[in-house]
Short mmCIF file of C-alpha atoms in Angstrom, two decimals:
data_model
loop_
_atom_site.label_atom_id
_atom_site.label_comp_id
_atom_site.label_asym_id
_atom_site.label_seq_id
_atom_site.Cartn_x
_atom_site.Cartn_y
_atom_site.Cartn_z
CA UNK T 557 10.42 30.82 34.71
CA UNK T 558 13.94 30.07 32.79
CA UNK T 559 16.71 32.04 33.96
CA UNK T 560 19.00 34.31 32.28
CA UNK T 561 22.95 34.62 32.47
CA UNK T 562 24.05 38.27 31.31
CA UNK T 563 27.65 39.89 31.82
CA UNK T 564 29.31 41.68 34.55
CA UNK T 565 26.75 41.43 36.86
CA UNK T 566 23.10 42.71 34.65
CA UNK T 567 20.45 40.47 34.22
CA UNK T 568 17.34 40.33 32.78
CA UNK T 569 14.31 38.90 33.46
CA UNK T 570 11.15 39.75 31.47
CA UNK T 571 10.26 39.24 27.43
CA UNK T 572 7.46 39.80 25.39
CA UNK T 573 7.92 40.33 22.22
CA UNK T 574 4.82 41.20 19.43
CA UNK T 575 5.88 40.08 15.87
CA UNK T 576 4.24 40.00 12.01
CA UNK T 577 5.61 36.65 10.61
CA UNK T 578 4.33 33.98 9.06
CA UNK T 579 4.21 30.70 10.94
CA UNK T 580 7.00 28.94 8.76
CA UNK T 581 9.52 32.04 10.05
CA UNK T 582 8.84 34.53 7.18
CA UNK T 583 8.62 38.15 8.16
CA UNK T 584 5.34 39.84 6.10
CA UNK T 585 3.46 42.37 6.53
CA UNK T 586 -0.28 42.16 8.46
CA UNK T 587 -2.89 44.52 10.00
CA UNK T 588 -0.92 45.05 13.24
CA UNK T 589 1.42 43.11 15.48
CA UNK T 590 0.88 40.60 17.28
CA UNK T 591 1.87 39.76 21.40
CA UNK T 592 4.94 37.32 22.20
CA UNK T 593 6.36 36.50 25.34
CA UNK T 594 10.35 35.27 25.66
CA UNK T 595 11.89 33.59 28.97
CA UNK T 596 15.25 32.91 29.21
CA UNK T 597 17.44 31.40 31.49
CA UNK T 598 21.21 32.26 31.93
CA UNK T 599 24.04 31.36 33.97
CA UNK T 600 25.57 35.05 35.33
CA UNK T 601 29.14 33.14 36.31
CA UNK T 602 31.50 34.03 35.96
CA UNK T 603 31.77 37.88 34.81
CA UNK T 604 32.47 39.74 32.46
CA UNK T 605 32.65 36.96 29.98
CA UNK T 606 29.49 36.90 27.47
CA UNK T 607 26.79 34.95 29.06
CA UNK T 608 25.20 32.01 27.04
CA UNK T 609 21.67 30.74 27.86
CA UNK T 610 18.20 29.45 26.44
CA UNK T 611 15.35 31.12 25.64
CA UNK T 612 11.50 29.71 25.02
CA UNK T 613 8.71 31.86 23.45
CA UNK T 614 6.08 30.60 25.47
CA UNK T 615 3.44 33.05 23.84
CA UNK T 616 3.05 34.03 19.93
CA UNK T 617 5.80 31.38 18.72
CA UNK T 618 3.88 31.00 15.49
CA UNK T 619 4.03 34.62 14.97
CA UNK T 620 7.23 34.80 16.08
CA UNK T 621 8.56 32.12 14.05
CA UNK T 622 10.57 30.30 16.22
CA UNK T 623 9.66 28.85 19.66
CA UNK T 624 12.97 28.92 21.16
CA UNK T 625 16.61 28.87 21.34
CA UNK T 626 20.04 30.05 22.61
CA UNK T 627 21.06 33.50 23.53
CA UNK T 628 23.75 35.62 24.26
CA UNK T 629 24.30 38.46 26.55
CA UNK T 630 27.15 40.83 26.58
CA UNK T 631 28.26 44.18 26.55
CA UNK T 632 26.44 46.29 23.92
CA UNK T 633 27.81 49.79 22.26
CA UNK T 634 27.84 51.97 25.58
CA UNK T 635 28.54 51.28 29.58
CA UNK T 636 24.27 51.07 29.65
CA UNK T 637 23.76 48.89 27.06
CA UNK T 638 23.22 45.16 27.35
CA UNK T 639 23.22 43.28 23.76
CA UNK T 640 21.18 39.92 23.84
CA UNK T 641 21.49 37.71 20.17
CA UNK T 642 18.68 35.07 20.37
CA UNK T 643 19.49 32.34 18.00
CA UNK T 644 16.61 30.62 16.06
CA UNK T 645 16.62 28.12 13.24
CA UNK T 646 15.77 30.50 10.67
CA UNK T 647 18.15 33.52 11.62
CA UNK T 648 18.90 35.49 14.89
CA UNK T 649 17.64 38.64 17.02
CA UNK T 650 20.05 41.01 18.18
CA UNK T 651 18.37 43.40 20.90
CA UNK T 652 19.77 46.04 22.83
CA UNK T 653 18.63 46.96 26.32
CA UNK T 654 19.06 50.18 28.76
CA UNK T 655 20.42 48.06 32.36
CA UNK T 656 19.05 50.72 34.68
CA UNK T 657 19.70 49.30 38.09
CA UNK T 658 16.54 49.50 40.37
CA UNK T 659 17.65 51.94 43.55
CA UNK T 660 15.30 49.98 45.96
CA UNK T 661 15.97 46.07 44.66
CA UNK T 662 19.79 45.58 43.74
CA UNK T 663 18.78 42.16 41.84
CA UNK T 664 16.50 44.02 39.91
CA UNK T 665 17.55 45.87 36.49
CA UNK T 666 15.01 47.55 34.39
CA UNK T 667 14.32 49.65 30.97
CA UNK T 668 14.08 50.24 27.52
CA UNK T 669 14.97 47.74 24.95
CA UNK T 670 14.82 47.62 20.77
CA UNK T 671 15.61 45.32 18.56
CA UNK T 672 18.64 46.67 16.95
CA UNK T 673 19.07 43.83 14.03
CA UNK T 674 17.72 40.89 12.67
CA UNK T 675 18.99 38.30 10.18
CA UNK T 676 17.55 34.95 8.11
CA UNK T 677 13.63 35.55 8.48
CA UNK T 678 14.00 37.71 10.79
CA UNK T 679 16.27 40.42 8.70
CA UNK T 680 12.72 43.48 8.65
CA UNK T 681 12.16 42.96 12.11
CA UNK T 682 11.60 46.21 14.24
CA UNK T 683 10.60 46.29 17.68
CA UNK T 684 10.57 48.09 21.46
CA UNK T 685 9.52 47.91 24.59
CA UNK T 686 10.15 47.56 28.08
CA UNK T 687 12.72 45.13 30.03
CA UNK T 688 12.83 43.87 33.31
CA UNK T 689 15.60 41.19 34.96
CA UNK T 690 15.95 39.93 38.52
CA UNK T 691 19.13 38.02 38.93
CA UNK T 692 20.04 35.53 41.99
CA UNK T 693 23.47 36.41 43.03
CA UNK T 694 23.84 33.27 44.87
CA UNK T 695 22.36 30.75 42.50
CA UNK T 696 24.58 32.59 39.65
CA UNK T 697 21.50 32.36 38.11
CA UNK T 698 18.99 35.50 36.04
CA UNK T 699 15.51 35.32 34.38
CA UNK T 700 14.58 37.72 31.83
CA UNK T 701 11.21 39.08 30.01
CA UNK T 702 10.53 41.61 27.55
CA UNK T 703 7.55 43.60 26.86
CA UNK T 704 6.27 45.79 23.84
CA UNK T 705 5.82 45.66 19.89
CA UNK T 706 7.77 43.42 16.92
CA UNK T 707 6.52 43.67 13.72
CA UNK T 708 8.15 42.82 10.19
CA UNK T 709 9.10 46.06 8.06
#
C-alpha cells in the first residue's frame, strides 16, 4: 500500500474512485460509472505545511484516465476539511474530505469525501464517497483510499 502525507496531523488512507472517461483521458458520457481504486503515499512531516506525495490508480486507470501521479494535501475551506489535488498528465483532481478522527484508533481518520473540481480532461468530473486514512506517527508516514462514484457530467 503507498502511503500518504497530509497536514497537521490527518491522513488518509483509502481511494476508490468510479469514473466515465475515455481511455486517452477524455471525460464522456456512458451507461453508468465505472469502479477505480487510488493509493497514495505521503510523507506527514513536518506539519502544518501542505503535504506532497504520489498516488497510483491501481484499479480502473483506463477509465480513469490517468494511472498515477502526485498529490497534495492541505487544509481545505473549513477546520474539517482536508483538500487533496491529484495531478495527472491531462489535468488535476481537487477533492475535499470530512477528517473525522476515529474515537477508538487515533491513527485512524474517516468520512465523506467529493470531488470538488476538476480541470484538463478531467474539468465534468463529479464524484463521492467514503474516505478512510491510517497514518504512522512514527514512520511520518500515511496511506490513503477512497471509495464511491466518479463519473463525467
Amino acid at each position: 500500500m503507498h502511503r500518504l502525507q497530509i497536514v497537521g496531523g490527518l491522513s488518509i488512507a483509502f481511494a476508490c474512485l468510479t469514473v466515465s472517461c475515455s481511455s486517452d483521458g477524455d471525460t464522456s458520457e456512458t451507461d453508468g460509472p465505472v469502479a477505480v481504486t487510488i493509493e497514495f503515499e505521503f510523507d506527514i512531516s513536518p506539519p502544518p505545511a501542505p503535504s506532497v506525495g504520489t498516488f497510483v490508480v491501481t484499479d480502473g486507470a483506463d477509465a480513469l484516465g490517468c494511472e498515477d501521479g502526485t498529490a497534495t494535501v492541505g487544509a481545505g475551506p473549513t477546520p474539517e476539511t482536508v483538500e487533496n489535488v491529484m495531478e495527472c498528465d491531462d489535468g488535476t483532481i481537487t477533492v475535499h474530505f470530512d477528517a473525522v478522527p476515529d474515537p477508538d484508533d487515533e491513527n485512524l481518520v474517516t468520512g465523506p469525501w467529493n470531488v470538488f473540481e476538476g480541470t484538463g480532461a478531467f474539468e465534468d468530473l463529479s464524484a463521492g464517497g467514503e474516505m478512510a486514512s491510517e497514518f504512522d506517527r512514527d514512520a511520518s508516514t500515511s496511506t490513503m483510499t477512497l471509495t464511491g462514484e466518479v463519473r463525467g457530467s
